[in-house]
Tab-separated table of C-alpha atoms in Angstrom:
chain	number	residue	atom	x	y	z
O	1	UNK	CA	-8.218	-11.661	-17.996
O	2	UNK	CA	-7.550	-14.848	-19.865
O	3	UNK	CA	-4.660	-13.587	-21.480
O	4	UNK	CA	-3.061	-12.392	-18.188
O	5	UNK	CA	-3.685	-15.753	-16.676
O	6	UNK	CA	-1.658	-16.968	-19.679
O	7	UNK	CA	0.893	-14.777	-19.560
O	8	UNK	CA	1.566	-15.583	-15.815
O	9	UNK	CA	2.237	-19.034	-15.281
O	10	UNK	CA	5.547	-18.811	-13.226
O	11	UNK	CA	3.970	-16.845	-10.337
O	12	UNK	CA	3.245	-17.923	-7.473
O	13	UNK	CA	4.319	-16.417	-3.860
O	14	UNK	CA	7.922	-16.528	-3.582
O	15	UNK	CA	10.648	-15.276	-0.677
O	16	UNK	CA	13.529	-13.698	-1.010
O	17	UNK	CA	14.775	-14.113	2.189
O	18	UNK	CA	12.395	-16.529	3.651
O	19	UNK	CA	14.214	-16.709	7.204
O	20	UNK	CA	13.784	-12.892	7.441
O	21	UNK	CA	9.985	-12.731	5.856
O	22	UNK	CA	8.264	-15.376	7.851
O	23	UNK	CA	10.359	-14.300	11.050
O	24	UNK	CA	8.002	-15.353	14.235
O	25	UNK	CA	6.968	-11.812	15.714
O	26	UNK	CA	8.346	-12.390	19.350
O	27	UNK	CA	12.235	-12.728	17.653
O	28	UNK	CA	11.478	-9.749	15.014
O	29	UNK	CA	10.458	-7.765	17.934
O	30	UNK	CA	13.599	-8.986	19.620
O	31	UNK	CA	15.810	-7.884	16.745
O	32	UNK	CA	14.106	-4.255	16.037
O	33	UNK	CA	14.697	-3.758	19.764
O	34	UNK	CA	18.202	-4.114	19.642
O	35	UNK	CA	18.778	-2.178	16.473
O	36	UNK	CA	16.732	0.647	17.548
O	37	UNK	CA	18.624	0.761	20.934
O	38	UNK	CA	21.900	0.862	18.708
O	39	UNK	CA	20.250	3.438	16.402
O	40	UNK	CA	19.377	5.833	19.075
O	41	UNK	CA	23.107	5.302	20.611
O	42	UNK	CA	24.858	6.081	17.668
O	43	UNK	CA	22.790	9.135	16.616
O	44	UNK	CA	23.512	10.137	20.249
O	45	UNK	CA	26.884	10.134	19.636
O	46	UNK	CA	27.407	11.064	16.273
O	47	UNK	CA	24.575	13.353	15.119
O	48	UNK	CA	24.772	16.507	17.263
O	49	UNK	CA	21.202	17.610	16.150
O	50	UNK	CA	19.800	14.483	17.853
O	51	UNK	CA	22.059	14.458	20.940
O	52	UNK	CA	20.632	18.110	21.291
O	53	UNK	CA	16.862	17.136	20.844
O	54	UNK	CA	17.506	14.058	22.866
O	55	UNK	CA	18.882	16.400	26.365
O	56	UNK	CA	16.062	18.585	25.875
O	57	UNK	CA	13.936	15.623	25.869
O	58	UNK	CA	15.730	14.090	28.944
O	59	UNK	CA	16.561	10.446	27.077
O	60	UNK	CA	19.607	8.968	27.107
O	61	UNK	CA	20.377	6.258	24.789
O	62	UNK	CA	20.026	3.704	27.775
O	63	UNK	CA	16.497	4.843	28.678
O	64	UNK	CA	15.376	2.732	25.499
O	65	UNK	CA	14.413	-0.484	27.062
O	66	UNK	CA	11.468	-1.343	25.157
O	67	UNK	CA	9.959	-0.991	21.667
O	68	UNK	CA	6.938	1.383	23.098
O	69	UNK	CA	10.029	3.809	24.500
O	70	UNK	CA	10.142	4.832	20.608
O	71	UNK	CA	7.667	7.204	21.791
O	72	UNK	CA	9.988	9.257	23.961
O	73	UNK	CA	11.990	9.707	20.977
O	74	UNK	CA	11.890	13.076	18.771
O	75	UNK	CA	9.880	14.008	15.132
O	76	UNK	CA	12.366	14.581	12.165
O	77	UNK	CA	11.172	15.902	9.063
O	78	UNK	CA	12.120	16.861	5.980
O	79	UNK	CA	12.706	20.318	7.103
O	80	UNK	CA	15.363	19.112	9.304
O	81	UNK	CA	16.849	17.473	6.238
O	82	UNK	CA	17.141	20.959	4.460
O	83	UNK	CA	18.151	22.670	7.703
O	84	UNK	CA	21.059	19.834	7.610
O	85	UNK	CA	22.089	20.720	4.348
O	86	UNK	CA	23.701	19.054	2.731
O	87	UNK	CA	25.848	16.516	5.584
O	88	UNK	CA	24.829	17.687	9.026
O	89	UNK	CA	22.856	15.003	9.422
O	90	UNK	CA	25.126	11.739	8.381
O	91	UNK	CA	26.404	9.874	11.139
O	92	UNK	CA	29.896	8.717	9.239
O	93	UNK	CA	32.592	10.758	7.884
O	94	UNK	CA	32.133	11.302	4.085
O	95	UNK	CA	35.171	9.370	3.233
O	96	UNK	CA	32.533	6.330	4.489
O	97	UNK	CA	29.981	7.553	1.779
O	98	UNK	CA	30.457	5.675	-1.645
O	99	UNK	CA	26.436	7.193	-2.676
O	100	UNK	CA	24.697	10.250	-2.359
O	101	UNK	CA	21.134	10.896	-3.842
O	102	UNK	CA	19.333	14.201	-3.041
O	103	UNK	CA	15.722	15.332	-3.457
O	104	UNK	CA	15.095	17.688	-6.731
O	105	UNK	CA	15.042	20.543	-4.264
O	106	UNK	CA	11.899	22.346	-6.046
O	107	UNK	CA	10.486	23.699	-3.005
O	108	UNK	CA	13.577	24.861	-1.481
O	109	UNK	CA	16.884	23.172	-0.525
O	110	UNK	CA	17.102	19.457	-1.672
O	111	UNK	CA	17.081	16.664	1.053
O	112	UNK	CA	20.765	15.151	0.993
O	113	UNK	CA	21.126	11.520	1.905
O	114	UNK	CA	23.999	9.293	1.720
O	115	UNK	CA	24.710	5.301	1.856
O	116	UNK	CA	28.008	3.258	3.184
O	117	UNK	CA	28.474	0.125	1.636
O	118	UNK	CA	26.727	-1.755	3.758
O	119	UNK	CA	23.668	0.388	3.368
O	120	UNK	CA	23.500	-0.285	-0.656
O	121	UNK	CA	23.908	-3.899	-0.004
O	122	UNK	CA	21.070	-3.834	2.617
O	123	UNK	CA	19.196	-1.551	-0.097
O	124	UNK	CA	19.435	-4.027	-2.885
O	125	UNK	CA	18.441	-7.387	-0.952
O	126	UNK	CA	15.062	-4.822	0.516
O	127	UNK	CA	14.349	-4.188	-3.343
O	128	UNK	CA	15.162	-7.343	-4.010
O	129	UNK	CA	12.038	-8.872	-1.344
O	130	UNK	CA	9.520	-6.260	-3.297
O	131	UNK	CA	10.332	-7.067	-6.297
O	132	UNK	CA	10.539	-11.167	-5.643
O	133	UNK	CA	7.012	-10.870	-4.090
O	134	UNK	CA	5.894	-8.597	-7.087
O	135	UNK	CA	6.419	-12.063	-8.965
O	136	UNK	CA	10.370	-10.769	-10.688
O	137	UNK	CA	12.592	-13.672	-11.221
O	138	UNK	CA	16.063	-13.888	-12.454
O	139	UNK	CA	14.193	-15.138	-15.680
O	140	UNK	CA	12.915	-11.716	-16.430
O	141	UNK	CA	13.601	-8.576	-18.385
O	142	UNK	CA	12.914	-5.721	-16.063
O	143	UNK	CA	12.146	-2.141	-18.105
O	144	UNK	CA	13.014	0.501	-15.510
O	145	UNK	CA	11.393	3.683	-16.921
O	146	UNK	CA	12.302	5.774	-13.529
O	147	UNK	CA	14.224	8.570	-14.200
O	148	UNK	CA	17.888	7.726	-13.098
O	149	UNK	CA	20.371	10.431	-11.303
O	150	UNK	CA	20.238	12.360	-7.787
O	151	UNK	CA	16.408	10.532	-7.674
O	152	UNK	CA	16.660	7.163	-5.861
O	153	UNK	CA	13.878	5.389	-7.868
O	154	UNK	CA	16.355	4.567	-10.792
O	155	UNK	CA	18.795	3.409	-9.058
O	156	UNK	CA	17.098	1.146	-6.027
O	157	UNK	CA	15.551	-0.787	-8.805
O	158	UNK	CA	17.800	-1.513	-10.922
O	159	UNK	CA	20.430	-2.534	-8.195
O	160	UNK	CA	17.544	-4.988	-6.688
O	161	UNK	CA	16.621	-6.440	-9.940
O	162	UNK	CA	20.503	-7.276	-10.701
O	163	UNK	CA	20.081	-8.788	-7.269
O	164	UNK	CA	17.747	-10.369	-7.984
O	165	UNK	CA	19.721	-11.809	-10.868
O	166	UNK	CA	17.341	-10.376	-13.762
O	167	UNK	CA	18.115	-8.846	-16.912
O	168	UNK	CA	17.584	-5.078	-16.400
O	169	UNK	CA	17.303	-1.704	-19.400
O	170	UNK	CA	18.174	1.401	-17.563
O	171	UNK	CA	15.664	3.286	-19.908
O	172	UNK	CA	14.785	5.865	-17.638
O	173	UNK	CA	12.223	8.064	-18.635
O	174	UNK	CA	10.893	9.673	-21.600
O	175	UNK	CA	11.276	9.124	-25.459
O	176	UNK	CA	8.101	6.867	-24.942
O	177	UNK	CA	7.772	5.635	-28.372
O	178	UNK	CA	11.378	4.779	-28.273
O	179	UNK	CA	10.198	2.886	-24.678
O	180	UNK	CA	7.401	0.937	-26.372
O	181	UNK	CA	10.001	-0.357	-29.428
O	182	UNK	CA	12.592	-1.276	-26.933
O	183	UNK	CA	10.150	-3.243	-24.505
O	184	UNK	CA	9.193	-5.320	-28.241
O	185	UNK	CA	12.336	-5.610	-29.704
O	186	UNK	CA	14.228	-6.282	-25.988
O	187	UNK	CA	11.154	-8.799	-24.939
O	188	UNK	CA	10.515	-6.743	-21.579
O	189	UNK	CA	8.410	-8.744	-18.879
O	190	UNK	CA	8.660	-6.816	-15.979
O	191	UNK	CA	7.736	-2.701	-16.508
O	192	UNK	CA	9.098	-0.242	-13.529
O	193	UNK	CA	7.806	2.926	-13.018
O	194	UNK	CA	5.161	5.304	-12.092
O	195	UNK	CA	1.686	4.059	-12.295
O	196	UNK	CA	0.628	7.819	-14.312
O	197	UNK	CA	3.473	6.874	-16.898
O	198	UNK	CA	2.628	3.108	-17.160
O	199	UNK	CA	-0.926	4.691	-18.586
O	200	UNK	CA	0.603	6.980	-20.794
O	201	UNK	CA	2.945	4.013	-21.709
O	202	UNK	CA	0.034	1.950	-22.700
O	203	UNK	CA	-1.753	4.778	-24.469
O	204	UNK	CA	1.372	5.154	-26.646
O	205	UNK	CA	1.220	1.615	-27.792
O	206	UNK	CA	-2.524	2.396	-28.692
O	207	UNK	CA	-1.492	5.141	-30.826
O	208	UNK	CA	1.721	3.473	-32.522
O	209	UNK	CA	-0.611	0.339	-33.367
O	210	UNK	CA	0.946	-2.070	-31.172
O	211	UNK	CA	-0.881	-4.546	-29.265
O	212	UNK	CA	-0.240	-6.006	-25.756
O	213	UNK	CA	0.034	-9.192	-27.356
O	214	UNK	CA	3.094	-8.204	-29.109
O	215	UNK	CA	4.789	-7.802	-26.167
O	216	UNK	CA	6.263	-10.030	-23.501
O	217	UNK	CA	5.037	-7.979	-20.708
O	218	UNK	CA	3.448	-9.711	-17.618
O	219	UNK	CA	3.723	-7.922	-14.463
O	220	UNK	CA	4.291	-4.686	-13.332
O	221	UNK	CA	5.549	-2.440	-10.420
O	222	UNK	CA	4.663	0.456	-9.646
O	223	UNK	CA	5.212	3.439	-7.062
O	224	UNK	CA	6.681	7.164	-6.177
O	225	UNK	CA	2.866	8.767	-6.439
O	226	UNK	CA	-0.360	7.934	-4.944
O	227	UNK	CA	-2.688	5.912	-7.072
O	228	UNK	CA	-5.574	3.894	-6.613
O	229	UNK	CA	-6.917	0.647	-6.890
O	230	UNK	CA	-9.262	1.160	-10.308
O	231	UNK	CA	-5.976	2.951	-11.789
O	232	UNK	CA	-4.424	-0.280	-11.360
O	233	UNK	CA	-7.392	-2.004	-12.955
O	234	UNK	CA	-6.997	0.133	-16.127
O	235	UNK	CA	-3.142	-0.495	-16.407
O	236	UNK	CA	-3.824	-4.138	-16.196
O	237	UNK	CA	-6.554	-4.113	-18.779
O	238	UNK	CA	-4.632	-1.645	-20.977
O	239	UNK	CA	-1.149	-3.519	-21.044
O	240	UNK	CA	-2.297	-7.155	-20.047
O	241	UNK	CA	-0.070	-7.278	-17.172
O	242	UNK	CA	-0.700	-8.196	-13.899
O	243	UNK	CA	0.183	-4.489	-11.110
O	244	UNK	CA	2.057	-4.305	-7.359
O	245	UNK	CA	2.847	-1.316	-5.691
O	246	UNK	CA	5.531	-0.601	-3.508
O	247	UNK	CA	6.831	2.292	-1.408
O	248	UNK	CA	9.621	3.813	-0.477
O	249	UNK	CA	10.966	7.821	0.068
O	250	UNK	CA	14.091	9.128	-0.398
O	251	UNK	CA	14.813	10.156	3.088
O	252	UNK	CA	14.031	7.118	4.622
O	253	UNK	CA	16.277	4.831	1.599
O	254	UNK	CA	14.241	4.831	-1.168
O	255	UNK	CA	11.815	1.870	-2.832
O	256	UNK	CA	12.132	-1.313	-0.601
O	257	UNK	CA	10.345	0.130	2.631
O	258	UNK	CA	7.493	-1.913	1.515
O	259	UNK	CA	5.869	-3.983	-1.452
O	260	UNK	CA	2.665	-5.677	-1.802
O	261	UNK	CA	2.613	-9.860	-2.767
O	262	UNK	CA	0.496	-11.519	-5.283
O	263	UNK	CA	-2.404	-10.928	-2.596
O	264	UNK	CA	-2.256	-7.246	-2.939
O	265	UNK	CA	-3.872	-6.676	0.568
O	266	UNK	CA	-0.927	-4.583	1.865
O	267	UNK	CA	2.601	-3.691	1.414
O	268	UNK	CA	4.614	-5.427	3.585
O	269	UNK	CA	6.946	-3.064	5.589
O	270	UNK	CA	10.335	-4.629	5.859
O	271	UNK	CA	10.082	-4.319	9.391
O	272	UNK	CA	13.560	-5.712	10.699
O	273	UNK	CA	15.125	-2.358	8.840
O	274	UNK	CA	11.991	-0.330	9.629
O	275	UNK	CA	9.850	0.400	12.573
O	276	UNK	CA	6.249	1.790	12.123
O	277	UNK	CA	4.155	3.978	13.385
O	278	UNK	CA	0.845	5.691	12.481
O	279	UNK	CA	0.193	8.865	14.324
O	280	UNK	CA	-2.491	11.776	14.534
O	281	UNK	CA	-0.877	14.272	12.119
O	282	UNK	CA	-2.417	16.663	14.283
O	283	UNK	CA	-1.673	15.833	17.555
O	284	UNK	CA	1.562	13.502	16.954
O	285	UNK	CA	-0.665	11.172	18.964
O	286	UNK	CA	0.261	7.303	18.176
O	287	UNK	CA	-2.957	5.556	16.818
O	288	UNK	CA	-4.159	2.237	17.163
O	289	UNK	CA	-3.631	-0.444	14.650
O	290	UNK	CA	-6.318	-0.247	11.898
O	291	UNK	CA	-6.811	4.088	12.239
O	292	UNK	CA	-5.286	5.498	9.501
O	293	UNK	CA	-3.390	8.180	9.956
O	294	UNK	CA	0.701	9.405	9.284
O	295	UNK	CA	3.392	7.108	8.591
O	296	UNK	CA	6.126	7.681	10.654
O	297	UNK	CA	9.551	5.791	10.180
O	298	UNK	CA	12.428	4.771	12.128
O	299	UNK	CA	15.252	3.393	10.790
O	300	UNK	CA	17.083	0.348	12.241
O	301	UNK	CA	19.960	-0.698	10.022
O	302	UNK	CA	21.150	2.676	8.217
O	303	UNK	CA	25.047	3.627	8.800
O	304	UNK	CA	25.228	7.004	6.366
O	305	UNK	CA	21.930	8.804	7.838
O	306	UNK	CA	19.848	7.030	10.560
O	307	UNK	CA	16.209	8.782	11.200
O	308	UNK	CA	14.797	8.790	14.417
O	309	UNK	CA	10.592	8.787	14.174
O	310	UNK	CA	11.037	10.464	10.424
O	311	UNK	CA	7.455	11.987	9.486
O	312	UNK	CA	6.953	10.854	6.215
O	313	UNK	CA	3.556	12.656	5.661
O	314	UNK	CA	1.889	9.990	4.051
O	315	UNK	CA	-1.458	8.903	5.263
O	316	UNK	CA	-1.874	4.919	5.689
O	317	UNK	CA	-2.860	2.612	8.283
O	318	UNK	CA	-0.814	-0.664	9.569
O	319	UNK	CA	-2.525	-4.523	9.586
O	320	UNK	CA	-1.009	-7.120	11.544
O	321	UNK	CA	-3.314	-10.280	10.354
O	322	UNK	CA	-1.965	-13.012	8.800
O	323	UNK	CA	-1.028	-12.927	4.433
O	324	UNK	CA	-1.598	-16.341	2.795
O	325	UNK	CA	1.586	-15.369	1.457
O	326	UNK	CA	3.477	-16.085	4.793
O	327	UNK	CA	5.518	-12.745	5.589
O	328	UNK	CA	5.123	-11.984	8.907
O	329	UNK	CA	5.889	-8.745	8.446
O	330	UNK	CA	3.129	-5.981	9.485
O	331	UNK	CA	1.039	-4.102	6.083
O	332	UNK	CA	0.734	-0.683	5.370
O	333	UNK	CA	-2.748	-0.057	3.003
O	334	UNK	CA	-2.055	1.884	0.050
O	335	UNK	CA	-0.996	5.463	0.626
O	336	UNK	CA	-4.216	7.449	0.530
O	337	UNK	CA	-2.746	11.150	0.195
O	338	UNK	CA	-0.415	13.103	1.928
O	339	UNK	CA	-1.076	15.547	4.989
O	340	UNK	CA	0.700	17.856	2.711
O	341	UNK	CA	-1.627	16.851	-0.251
O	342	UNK	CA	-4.906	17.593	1.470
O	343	UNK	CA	-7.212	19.873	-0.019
O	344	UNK	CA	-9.400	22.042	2.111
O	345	UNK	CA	-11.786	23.529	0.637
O	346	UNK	CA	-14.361	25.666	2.219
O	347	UNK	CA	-13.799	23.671	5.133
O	348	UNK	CA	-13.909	19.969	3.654
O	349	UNK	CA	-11.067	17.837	4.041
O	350	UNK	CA	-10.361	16.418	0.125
O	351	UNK	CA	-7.298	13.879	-1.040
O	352	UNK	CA	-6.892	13.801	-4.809
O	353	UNK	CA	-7.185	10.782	-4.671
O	354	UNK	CA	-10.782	10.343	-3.588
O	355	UNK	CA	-11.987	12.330	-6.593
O	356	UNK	CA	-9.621	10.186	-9.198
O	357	UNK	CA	-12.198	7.031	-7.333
O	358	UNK	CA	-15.007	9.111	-8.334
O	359	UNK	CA	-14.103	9.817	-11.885
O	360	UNK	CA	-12.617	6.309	-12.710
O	361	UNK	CA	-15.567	4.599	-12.051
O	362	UNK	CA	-17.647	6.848	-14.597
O	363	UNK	CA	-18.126	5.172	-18.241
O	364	UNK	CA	-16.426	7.629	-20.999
O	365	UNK	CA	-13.983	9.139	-18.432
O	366	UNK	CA	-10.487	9.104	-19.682
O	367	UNK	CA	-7.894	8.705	-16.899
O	368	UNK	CA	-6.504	11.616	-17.007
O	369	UNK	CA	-7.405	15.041	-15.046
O	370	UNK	CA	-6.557	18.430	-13.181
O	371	UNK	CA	-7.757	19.749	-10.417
O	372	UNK	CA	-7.488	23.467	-9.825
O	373	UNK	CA	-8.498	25.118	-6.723
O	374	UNK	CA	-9.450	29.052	-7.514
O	375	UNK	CA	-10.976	32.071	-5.597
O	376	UNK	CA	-13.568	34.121	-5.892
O	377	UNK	CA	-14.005	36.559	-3.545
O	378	UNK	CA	-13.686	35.063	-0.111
O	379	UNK	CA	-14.952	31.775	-1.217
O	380	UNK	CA	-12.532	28.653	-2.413
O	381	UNK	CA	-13.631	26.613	-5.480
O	382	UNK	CA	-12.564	23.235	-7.139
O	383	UNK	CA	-12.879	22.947	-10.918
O	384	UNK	CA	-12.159	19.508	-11.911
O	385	UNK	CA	-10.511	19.236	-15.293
O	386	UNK	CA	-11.287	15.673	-17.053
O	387	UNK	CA	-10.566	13.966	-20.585
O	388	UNK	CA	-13.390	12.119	-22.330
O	389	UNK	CA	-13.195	9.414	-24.809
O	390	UNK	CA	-13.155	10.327	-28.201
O	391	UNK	CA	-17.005	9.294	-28.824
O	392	UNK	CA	-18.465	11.511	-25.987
O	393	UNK	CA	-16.108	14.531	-26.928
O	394	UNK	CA	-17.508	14.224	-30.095
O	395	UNK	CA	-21.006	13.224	-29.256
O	396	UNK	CA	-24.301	15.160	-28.755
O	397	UNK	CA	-24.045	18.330	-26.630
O	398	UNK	CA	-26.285	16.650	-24.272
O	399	UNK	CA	-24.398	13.599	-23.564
O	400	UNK	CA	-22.155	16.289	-22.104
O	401	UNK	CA	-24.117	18.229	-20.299
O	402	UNK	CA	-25.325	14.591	-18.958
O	403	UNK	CA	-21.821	13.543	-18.114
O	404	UNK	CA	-21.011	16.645	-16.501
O	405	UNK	CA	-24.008	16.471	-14.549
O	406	UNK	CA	-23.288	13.314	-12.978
O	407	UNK	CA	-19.674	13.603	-12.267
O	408	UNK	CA	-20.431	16.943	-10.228
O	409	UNK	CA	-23.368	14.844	-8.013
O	410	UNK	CA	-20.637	11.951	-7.627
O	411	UNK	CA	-18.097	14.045	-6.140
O	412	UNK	CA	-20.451	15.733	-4.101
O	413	UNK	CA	-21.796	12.770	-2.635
O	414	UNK	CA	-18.678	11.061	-1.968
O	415	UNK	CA	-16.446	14.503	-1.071
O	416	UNK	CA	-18.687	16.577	0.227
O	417	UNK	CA	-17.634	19.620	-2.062
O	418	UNK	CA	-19.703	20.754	-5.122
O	419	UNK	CA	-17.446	21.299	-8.225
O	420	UNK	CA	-17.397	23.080	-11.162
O	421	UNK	CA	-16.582	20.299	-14.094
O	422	UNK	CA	-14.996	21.173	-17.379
O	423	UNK	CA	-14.838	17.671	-19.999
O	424	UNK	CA	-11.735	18.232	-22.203
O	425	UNK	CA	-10.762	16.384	-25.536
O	426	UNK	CA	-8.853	12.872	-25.162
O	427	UNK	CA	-4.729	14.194	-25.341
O	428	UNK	CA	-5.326	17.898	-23.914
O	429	UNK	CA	-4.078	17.479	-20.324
O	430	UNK	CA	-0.527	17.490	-20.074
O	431	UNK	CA	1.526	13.624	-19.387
O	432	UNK	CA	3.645	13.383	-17.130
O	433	UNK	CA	7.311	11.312	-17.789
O	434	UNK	CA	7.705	11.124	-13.580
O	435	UNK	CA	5.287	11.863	-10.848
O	436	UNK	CA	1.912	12.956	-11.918
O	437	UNK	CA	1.093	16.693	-11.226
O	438	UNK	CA	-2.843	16.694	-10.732
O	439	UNK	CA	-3.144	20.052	-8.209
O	440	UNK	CA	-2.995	23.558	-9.561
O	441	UNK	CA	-3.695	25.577	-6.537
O	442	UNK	CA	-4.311	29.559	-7.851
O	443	UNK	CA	-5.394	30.814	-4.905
O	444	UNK	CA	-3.881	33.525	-2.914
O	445	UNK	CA	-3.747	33.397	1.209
């Protein structure tokens, strides 16, 4: 890591708004109070869907007298999005709307959402905190490789890095070896994008002959998919840069809900715009702090669409201890999975993202698999697709055999499921220019 330490000499942990971020918990809690009270009045009056939900749930905007009354509030979820299609849920007239972004709309009807002025302003400073504790100054290049359009990745960084006051190539995505030239010839320092494309970024360089050394890269920030924490050790070892995550969904605004610090022991939730919960996805029981569980989200300062208790379906949990860092703001841990991402198979409860753990942290695993749940007869089964390095592809047989052997025991120790593993040659699986697709699901219910 000595050449990350010397690419890195200007970090150190830095506030964006530092009256906001280190805000002493009894005013924050003051200040969510009285937006959420203003939220849940003007989605009373505006929003007929919530004004419904709200008289069937006898409470009135002036029942909400404390922070723990978010509980007598109603779910939303993305179905009620696509039931709203495409305006009944905005809470201004259009003519107030100077943004709309929308969901791709792959699984049905898109998810409309739309942004006043005041909302994109509030949008860029909340980028602006991620990417200013993500170690981004206004000395830096920023290389957004997001795709830009209806999407809201593109977009929400770009506008917080100008915020920020840093130089910014709206690259989008794709074209990678044009990506790689542009990050030498434009001296990039800051990379944006998905962590799955910031792999096959690095890979690229690997096979155009360019070194990380050639390039001016030295952090990164990454989000919009699930990762984990020894994919972020192979970015940083591949590209020489040092890796944040941050988090954010459409619905809600976009990236700038939350964004880890130089720590990296959390995301910190801007919680004067957003108010937390974790629940039993089951039950819609509210958990204690430290179970993990889903996200829910309410927000406090959106004009164009305010959510009441918005189900965002990703599994986290919420800390509350103090970050050497200062924020004061609460942290979410690393989204795990997704309710909606859970595998079950023959009865065990699987996330993706437990098996890319496994595989990771086998030598002569590439970083790159599929995962394709099957049927035979009345039983479900897993294959797990997986790239090797060159030299074990091409090895003995029973290297192999051997490698196979242990990655099936390793998931089935630490998944409880016994899979069927198939090692593939180094470039076979498919890259992905956006969100990583890693579940092919053939089976028929």
């Amino acid at each position: 890591m000595a050449t990350l330490k010397r690419r890195l000499p200007l970090l150190k942990h830095r506030l964006w708004d530092p009256k906001a971020e280190t805000m002493p918990r009894p005013e924050l809690e003051r200040l969510q109070l009285e937006r959420l009270q203003a939220t849940v009045r003007r989605v009373y009056e505006r929003v007929p869907l919530y004004r419904d939900r709200l008289d069937s749930a006898g409470v009135r905007p002036g029942d909400i007298r404390t922070l723990e009354d978010v509980q007598r509030l109603p779910f939303t979820c993305k179905d009620d999005l696509r039931a709203a299609y495409p305006y009944g849920l905005f809470a201004v007239p259009l003519k107030d709307i100077i943004r709309i972004h929308a969901s791709s709309g792959t699984t049905g009807l898109s998810t409309v959402v739309g942004y006043t002025r005041r909302d994109l302003r509030n949008w860029s400073d909340l980028v602006a905190r991620l990417l200013t504790a993500g170690g981004v100054t206004r000395h830096d290049v920023v290389h957004i490789s997001f795709g830009y359009g209806l999407f809201t990745g593109g977009f929400g960084l770009h506008q917080g890095a100008e915020r920020v006051g840093a130089s910014v190539i709206p690259v989008s995505s794709g074209n990678t070896e044009r990506q790689v030239r542009l990050m030498k010839d434009f001296g990039a320092t800051a990379l944006v994008g998905t962590p799955s494309y910031a792999l096959h970024i690095a890979e690229t360089m690997y096979e155009m002959g360019v070194s990380p050394d050639e390039l001016s890269l030295r952090v990164g920030l990454f989000g919009a998919e699930p990762s984990s924490e020894t994919l972020r050790r192979e970015i940083e070892a591949k590209l020489q840069i040092l890796a944040t995550d941050n988090y954010g969904l459409s619905e809600v605004m976009g990236p700038g809900v939350s964004g880890e610090c130089l720590n990296r022991n959390g995301l910190h939730i801007n919680e004067d715009h957003f108010l937390a919960e974790i629940i039993n996805p089951e039950t819609g029981e509210v958990l204690p702090e430290g179970y993990t569980g889903e996200l829910v989200l309410t927000t406090l300062s959106k004009e164009g669409i305010p959510l009441l208790r918005y189900r965002t379906r990703d599994l986290t949990r919420l800390d509350s201890s103090p970050c050497p860092c200062g924020r004061t703001f609460r942290r979410m841990a690393r989204v795990q999975g997704r309710t909606d991402d859970m595998m079950i198979i023959r009865g065990v409860n699987v996330f993706p993202s437990q098996i890319e753990n496994v595989l990771l942290e086998i030598e002569g695993v590439e970083p790159h698999y599929e995962l394709v749940l099957d049927r035979e007869g009345a039983l479900d089964t897993l294959e797990i697709r997986v790239e090797v390095t060159p030299e074990i592809f091409e090895g003995r047989m029973a290297g192999l055999v051997e490698l196979e052997k242990k990655i099936r025991h390793r998931v089935q120790s630490e998944c409880g499921i016994t899979p069927r593993v198939s090692l593939v040659e180094p470039k076979s699986i498919q890259r992905s220019q956006g969100k990583a697709k890693r579940v092919t699901d053939r089976r028929v219910f």
